[in-house]
XYZ file of C-alpha atoms in Angstrom:
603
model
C 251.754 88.673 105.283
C 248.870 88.937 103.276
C 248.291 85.682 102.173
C 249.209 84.300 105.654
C 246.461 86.380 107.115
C 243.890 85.181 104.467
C 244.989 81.534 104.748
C 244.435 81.244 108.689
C 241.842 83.527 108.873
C 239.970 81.538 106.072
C 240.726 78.024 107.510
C 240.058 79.419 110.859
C 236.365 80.195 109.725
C 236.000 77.625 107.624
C 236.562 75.598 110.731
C 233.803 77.433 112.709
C 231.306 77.227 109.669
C 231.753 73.328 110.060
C 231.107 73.392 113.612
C 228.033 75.592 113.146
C 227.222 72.688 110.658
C 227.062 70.140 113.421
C 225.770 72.448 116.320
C 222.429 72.641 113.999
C 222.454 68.993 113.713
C 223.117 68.345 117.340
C 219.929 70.626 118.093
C 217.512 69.409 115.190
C 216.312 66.646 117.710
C 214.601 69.341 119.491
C 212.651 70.885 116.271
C 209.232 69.186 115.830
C 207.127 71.773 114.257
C 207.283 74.364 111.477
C 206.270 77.096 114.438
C 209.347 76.080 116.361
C 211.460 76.053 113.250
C 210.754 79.297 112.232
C 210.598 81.433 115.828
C 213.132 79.102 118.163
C 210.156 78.320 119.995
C 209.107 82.217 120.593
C 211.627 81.674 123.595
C 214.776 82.911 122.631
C 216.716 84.599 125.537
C 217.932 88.217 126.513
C 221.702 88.144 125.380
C 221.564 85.688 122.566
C 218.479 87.968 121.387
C 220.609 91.044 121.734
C 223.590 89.244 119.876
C 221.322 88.462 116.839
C 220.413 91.860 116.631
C 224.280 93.163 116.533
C 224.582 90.094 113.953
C 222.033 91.285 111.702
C 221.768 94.973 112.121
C 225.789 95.278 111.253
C 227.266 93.637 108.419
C 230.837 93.046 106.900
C 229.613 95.576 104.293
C 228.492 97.735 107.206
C 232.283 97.564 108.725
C 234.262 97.940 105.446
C 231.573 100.121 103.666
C 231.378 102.488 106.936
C 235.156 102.925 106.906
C 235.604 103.772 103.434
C 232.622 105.931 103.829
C 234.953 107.949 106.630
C 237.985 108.259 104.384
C 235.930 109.587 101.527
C 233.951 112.229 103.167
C 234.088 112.215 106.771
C 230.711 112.805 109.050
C 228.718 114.272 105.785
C 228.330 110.768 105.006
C 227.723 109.352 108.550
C 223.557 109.595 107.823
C 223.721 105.832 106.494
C 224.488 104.969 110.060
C 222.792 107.165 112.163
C 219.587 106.774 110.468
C 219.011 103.109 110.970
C 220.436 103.631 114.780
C 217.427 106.332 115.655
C 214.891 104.721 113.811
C 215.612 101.158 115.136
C 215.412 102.811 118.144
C 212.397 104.106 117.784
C 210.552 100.823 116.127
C 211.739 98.632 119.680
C 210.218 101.564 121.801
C 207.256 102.043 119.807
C 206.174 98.611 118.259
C 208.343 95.846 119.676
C 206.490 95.000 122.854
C 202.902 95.357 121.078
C 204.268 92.623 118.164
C 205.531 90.147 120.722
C 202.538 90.247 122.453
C 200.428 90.105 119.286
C 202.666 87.277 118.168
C 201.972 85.041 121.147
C 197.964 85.639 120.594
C 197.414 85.071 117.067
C 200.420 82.949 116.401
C 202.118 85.273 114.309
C 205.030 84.448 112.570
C 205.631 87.660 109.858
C 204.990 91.109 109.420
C 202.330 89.996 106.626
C 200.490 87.941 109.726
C 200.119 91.266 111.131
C 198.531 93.193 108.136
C 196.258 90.061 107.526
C 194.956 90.342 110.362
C 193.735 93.508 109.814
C 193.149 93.598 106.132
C 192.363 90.130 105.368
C 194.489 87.041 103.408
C 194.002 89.062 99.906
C 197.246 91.284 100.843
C 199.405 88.437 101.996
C 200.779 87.133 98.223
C 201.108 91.004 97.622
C 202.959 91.818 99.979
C 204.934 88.415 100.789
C 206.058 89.193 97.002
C 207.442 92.373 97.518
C 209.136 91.486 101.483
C 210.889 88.305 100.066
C 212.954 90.654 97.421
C 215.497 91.614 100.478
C 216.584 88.756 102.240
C 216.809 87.082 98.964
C 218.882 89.727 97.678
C 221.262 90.334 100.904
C 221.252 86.589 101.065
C 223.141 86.302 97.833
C 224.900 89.322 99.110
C 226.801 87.322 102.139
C 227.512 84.249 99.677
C 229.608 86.371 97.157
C 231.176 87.873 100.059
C 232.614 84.234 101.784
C 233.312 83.282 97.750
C 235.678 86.538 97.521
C 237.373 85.244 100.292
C 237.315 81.465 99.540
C 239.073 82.660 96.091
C 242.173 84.394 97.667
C 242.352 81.963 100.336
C 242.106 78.566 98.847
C 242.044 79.880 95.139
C 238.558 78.564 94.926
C 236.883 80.301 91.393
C 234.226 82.744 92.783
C 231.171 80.498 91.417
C 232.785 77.540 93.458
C 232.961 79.736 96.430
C 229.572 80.605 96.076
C 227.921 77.626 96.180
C 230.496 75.879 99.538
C 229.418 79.301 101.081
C 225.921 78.347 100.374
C 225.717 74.897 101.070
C 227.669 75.396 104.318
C 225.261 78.397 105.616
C 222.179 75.860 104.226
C 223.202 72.947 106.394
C 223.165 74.799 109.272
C 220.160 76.463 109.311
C 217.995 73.391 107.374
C 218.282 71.057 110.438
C 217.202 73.506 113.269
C 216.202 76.912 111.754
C 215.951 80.003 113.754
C 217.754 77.562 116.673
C 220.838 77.505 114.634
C 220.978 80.851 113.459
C 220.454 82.231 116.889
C 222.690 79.584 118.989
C 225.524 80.817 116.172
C 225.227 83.915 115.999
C 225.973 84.934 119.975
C 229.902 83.369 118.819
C 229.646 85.634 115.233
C 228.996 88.766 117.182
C 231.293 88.187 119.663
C 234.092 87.533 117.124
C 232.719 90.249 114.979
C 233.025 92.930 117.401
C 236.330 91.273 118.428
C 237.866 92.453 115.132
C 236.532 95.968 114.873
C 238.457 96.398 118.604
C 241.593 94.977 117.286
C 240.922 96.858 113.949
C 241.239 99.687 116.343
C 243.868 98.529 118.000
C 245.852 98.037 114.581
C 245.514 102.109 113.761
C 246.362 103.020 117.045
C 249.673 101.105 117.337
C 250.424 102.866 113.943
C 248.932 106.467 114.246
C 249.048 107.082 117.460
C 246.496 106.860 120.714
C 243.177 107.949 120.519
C 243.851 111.562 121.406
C 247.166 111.983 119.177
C 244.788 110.416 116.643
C 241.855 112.813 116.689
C 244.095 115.472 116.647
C 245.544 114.625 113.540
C 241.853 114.211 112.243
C 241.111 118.091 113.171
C 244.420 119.383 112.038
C 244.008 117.781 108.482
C 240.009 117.230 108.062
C 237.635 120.478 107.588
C 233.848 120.969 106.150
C 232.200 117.690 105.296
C 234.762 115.574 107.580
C 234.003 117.072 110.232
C 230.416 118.352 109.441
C 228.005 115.631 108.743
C 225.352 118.808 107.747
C 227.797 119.242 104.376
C 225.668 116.646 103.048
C 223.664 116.265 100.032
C 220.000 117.037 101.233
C 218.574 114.999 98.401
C 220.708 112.159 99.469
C 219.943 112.705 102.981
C 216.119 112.333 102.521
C 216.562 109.066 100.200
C 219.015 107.433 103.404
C 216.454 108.582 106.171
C 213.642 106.794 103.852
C 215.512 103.676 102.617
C 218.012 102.811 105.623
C 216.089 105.092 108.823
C 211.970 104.811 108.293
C 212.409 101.408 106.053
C 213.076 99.645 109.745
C 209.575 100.623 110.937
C 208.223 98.057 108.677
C 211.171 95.734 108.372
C 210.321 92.245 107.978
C 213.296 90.940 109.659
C 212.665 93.304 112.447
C 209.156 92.363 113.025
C 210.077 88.152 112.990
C 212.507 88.812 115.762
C 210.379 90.940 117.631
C 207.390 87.429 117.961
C 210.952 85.367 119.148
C 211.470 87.105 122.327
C 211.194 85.021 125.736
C 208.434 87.404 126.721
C 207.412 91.054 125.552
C 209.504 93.141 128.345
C 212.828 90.334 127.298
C 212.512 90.271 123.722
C 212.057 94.203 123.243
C 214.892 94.945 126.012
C 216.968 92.741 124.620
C 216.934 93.943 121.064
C 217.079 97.973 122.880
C 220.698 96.498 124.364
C 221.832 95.061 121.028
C 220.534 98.640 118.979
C 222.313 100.287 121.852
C 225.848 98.280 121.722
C 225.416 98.112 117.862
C 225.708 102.032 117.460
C 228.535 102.116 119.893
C 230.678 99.817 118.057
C 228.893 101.685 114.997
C 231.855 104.853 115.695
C 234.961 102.839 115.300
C 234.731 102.011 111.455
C 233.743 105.868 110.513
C 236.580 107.532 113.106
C 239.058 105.047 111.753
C 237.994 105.895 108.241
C 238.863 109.388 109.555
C 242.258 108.662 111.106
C 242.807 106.329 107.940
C 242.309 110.272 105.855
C 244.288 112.390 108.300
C 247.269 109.713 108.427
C 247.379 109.884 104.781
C 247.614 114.036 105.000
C 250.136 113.598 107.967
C 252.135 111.491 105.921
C 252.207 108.345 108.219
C 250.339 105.884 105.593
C 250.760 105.655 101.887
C 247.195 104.820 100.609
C 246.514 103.683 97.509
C 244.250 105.766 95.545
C 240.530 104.930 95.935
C 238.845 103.999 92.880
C 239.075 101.035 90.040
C 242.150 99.811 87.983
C 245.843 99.016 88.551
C 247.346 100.528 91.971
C 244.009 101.609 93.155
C 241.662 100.099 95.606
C 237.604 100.217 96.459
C 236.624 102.881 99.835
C 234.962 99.275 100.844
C 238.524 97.821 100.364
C 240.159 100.132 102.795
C 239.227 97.704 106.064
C 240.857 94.968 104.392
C 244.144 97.084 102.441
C 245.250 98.281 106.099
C 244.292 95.048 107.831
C 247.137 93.096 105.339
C 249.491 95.935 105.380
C 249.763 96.755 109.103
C 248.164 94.411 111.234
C 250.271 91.630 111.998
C 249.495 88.114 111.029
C 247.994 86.914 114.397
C 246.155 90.546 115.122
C 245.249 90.655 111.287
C 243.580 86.877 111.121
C 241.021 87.730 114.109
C 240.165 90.869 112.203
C 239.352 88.953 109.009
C 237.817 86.490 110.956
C 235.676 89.151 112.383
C 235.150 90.230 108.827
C 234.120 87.149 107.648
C 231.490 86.351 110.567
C 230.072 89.640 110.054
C 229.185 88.144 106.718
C 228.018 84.917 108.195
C 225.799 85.931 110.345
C 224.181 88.336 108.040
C 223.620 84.696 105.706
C 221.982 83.508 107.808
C 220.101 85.935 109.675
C 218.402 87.316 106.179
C 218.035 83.667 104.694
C 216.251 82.691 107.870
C 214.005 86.209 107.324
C 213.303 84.768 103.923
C 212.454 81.138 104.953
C 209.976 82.509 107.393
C 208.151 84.503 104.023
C 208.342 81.200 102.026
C 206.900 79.090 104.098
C 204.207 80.792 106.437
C 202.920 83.326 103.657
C 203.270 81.324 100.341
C 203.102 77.324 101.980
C 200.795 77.407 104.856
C 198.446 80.230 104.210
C 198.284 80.724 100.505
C 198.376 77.699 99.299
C 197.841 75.370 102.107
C 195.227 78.016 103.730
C 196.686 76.905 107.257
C 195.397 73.484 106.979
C 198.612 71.535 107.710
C 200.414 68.745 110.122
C 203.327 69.856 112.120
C 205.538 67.317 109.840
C 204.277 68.776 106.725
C 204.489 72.429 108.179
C 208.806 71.288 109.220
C 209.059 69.854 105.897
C 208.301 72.918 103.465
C 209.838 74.799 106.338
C 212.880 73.203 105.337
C 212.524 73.218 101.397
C 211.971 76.857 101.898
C 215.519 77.411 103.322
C 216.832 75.404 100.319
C 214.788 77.608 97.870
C 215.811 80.982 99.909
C 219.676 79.696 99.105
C 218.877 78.881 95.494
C 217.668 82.387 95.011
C 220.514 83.752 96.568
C 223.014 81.678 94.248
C 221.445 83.359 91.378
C 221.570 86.485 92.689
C 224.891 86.330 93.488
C 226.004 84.350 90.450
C 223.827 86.405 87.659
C 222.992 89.714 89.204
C 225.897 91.856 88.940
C 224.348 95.229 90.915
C 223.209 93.481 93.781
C 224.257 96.509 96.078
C 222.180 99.104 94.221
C 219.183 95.948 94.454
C 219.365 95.695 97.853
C 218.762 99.564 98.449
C 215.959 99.126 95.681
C 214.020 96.336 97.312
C 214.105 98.513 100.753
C 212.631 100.984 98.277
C 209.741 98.727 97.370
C 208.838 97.077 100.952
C 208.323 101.096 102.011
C 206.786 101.655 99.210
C 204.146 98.595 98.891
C 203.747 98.281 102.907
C 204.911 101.277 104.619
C 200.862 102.909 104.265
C 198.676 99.505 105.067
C 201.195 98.605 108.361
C 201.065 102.065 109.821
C 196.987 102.372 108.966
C 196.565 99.002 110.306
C 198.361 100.440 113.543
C 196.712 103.995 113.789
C 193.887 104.184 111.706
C 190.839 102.427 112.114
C 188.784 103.941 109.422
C 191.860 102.574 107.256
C 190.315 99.327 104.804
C 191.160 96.254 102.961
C 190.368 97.691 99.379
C 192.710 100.904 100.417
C 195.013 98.558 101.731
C 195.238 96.619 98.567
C 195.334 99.801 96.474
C 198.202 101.561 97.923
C 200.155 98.525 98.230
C 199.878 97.556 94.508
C 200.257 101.048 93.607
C 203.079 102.266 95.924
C 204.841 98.906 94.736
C 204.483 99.160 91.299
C 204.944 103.204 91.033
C 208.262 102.764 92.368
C 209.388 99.998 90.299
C 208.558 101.771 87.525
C 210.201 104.804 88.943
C 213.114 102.477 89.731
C 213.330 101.191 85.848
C 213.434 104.931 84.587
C 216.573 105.606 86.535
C 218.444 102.742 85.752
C 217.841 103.484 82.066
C 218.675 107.703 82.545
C 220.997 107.498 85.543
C 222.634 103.832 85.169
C 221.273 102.788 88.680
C 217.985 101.951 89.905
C 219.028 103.454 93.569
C 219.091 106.767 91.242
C 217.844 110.317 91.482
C 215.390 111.291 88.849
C 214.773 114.881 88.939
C 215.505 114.514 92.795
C 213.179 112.378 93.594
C 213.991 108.607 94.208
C 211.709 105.638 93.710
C 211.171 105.626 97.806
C 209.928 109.285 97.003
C 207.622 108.472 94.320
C 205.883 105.196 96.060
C 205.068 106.918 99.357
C 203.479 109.652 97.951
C 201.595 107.142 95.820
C 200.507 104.577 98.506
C 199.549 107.023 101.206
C 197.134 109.410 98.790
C 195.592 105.755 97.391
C 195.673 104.627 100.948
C 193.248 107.547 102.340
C 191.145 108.071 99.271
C 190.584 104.529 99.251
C 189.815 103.963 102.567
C 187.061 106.874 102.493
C 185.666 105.677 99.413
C 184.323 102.358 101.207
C 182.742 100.917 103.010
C 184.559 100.989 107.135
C 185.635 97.513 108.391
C 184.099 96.577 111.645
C 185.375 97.787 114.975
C 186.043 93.982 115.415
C 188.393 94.048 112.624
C 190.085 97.333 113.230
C 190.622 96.497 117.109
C 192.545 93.342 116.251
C 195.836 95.644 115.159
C 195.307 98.946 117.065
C 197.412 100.659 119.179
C 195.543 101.757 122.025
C 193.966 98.711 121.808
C 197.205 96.100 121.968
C 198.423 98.181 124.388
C 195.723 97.847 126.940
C 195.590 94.001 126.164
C 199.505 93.759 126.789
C 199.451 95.575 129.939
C 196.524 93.713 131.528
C 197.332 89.922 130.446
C 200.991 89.680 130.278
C 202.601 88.671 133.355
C 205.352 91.220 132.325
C 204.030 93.773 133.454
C 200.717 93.099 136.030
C 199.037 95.658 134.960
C 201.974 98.551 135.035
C 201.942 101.614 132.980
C 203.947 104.350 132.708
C 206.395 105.076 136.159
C 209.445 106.204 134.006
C 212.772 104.705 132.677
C 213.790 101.851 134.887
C 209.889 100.750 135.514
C 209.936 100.350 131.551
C 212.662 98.374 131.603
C 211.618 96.044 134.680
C 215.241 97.420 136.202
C 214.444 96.597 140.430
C 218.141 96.381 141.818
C 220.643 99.348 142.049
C 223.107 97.368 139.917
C 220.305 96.596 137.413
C 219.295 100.468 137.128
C 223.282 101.604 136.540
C 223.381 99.360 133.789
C 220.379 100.504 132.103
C 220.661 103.747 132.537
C 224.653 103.880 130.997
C 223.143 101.815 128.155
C 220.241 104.309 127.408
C 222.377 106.850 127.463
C 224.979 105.586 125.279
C 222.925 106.499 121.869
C 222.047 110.059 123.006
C 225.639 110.429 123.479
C 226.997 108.255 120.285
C 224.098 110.749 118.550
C 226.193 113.712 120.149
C 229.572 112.805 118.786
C 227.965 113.026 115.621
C 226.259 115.980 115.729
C 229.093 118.120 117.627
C 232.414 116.914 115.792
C 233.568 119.447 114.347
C 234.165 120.625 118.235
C 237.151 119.277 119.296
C 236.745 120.291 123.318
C 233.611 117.330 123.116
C 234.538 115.344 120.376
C 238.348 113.865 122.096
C 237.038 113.557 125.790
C 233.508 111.855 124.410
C 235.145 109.235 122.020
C 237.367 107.706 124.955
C 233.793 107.606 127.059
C 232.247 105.356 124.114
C 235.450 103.780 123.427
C 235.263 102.457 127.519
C 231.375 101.986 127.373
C 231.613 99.711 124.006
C 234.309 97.756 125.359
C 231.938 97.280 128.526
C 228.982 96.240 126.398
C 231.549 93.470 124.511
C 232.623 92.132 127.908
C 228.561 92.013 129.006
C 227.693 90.118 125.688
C 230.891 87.574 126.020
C 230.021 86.402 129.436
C 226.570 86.791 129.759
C 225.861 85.789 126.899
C 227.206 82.396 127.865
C 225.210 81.537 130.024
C 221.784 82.088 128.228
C 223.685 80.117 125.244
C 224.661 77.559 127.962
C 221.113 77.572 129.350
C 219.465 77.501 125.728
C 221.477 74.303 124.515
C 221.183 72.324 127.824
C 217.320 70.892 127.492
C 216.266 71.082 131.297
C 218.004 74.399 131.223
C 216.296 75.653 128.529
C 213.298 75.227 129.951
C 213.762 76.629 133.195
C 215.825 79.238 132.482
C 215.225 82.225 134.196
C 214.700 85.782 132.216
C 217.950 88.144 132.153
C 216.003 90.917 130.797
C 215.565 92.739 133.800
């Protein structure tokens, strides 16, 4: 059954990876300049803007990794998900609306536009250096993923499968950029979530239904399975810094946030895809927990988790139970979930790393944005080829790219975290502090980094407690401030261009979002007018307070049973929304009159 599962699921994919191929060339026609290239024409629609956000923000490591994470230690280990959920949260309700808006005025394209602007075009090498190390990394992440697959399906060696995954993710997204990426990834999401429903499905038709299930969980799982305060506090601080208050100053995050239609669609959109994103965020972690309590109840016979003969990787568990139980036709759509999970993480990150190549290191520091549109598309498109031939190496020659990936997080807090919120809040904040704390919160924790890879064999480490996140914020910030007061103040030209209060006021009074609109409470906020419009917000926002609840109360059974069947029925609702409406804006976005005339869905 296995290999029947891998073989259609792969060729299956394979299939779709083609078509993506073509869709991209189909649409490159429409690309003329590097500025459309890079931001889909800062017009990119509610749903498919929502999609992209599901596509990105969860990943086949996500799925598998969250799963195993379940099995192994219950809801003490559930902070790697719940931290990026609140704080992504917080960045589209803080900062989302103010960057779109900024975006559209000063033709921003990534988050080192934005402290440029502020600080000057000294910090933009800096700082493009340091953002580039994560998509790069996670890049070469996605292609080792489709080559582990490639190599069971088609018995392609893993450096082969590497480089048809690459090519095949680089065709796509060379001929129309962010256009293919985001015309793709509504289908990845939708088959992504797909699979985690019928992964579902799968444990249910063996363990029983949801309630007989999560009674098995309580009657086998106690302390940290049930308790996600059993955790490590030490641990818990270095996943609230690396994978919670890392996406305040995400690149990725900040690129997608200048796409959006208009500053009310773009932000509302990516709100609905954080929102259905921790909903179907539950599923992998409870079934990880089922997965445990079935193995006490004696219903499954799970290997051992660990390395070696008979034993199998947490990450592995997904996959183990997907080719022992599933079913060939149920199993295929889950690995085909799997596997555009991965996809869409490819090229969601490479496109994140284009956008660094070729803005900050092509047309502003070496080109110092004197360019032609051709020349601009042009690099635009080398830098997707050199984005993919740093991920081949990384996947090829880098053997910890895991422990990287939480590493370069690490650094882009570390180097950026101080300048992006001064540039934001502080006006007295300036460009020689900037530069300081950036250099030094960069460098500190490399070097902090280095030392526990040598002492503790990883550089995603504790060193006396403290990880290299810990030591380069309390670097940059101190160099930030004692910087900053040691000079000379920038102008209150300068420090207006990025403040708060001040893009704020600008947004409400010139964008027709909002005709001049403040405050008025939830459904104002959300430009929700109809009844039908205000139910539907108003289940979505309060799907993460309660997906936030079922974490926190667990280990009470009298809220835990009735409340997963509630976001079991409201996920399933939000899959539904995103399959047909999302349609339509895809329909809309790839028909050229359309396109153009389209009219917003973000209210």
């Amino acid at each position: 059954m296995k290999s029947e599962i891998i073989f259609y699921a792969g060729t299956i994919s394979f299939v779709l990876l083609v078509g993506f191929v073509f869709l991209g060339m189909w649409y490159q026609k429409r690309v003329t300049t590097a500025s459309g290239f890079l931001m889909a024409g800062r017009g990119v629609p509610f749903w498919l803007q929502a999609s992209a956000i599901i596509g990105g923000a969860v990943g086949g490591a996500s799925i598998s990794g969250w799963t195993g994470i379940g099995y192994t230690g219950g809801m003490s280990n559930v902070w790697p998900i719940l931290a990026p959920g609140v704080f992504l949260i917080i960045y589209f309700l803080i900062f989302a609306r103010r960057l779109n808006y900024f975006g559209r005025k000063h033709d921003a394209i990534t988050m080192t536009d934005f402290v440029c602007a502020r600080y000057g075009e000294r910090l933009r090498l800096p700082i493009a250096c340091f953002a580039i190390l994560r998509p790069a990394i996670l890049t070469g992440m996605q292609f080792l993923a489709i080559a582990a697959v490639l190599q069971v399906a088609f018995d392609l060696p893993i450096w082969m499968g590497v480089l048809v995954s690459a090519v095949l993710i680089l065709l796509y997204i060379i001929t129309a950029g962010q256009y293919s990426a985001i015309l793709t990834q509504w289908l990845q999401g939708i088959l992504q979530t797909l699979g985690v429903f019928l992964f579902l499905y799968a444990l249910f038709k063996v363990v029983g239904d949801p309630t007989r299930s999560l009674d098995l969980v309580f009657k086998h799982a106690t302390g940290g399975y049930i308790n996600m305060f059993e955790a490590n506090f030490s641990m818990v601080t270095v996943w609230i810094l690396t994978l919670g208050l890392f996406y305040l100053v995400d690149p990725w995050l900040y690129m997608y946030s200048y796409m959006g239609k208009t500053p009310r669609v773009g932000t509302n959109a990516q709100m609905m895809g954080q929102f259905a994103g921790m909903l179907f965020a539950i599923i992998p972690i409870t079934a990880g927990l089922i997965l445990y309590a079935a193995q006490q109840e004696g219903i499954l016979t799970i290997p051992p988790i660990g390395s070696g003969a008979g034993k199998i990787s947490a990450d592995g568990l997904y996959s183990w139970f997907t080719f022992t139980y599933a079913g060939v036709e149920v199993g295929s759509f889950i690995i085909i979930g799997l596997l555009m999970t991965i996809i869409s993480c490819g090229s969601s990150f490479a496109m994140n790393g284009v956008t660094i190549i070729s803005r900050d290191i092509y047309q502003k520091a070496i080109k110092k944005g004197k360019f032609t549109d051709e020349e601009g598309l042009y690099a635009s498109r080398i830098s997707c080829i050199v984005v993919v031939i740093i991920g081949i190496a990384g996947a090829l020659w880098l053997p910890i790219l895991v422990p990287l990936w939480s590493l370069t997080q690490a650094l882009v807090i570390s180097a950026v975290m101080a300048s992006v919120f001064a540039a934001w809040f502080w006006r007295r904040s300036t460009a020689q502090g900037a530069i300081a704390s950036c250099v030094g919160g960069g460098v500190s924790a490399f070097a902090w980094a280095m030392y526990a890879w040598l002492n503790a064999g990883s550089p995603g480490g504790l060193m006396h407690g403290l990880h290299a996140a810990h030591v380069g914020l309390m670097v940059s910030f101190p160099l930030m401030i004692v910087v900053s007061l040691a000079t000379k103040a920038d102008a209150k030209a300068v420090s207006d261009v990025t403040n708060y209060a001040v893009l704020s006021k600008e947004m409400y009074a010139e964008s027709p979002d909002f005709k001049g609109e403040q405050g008025g409470g939830i459904f104002v906020y959300y430009g929700a007018k109809t009844s039908v419009s205000k139910l539907g917000w108003g289940i979505a926002t309060a799907s993460p307070a309660l997906v936030v609840l079922y974490y926190l109360a667990f280990q009470i059974k009298a809220i835990t049973v009735p409340l997963f069947w509630v976001l079991l029925i409201f996920g399933l609702g939000m899959f539904l929304l995103f399959s047909v409406i999302g349609f339509f804006d895809l329909k809309n976005m790839v028909t050229p009159a359309a396109g153009r005339n389209a009219p917003s869905s973000g209210k």
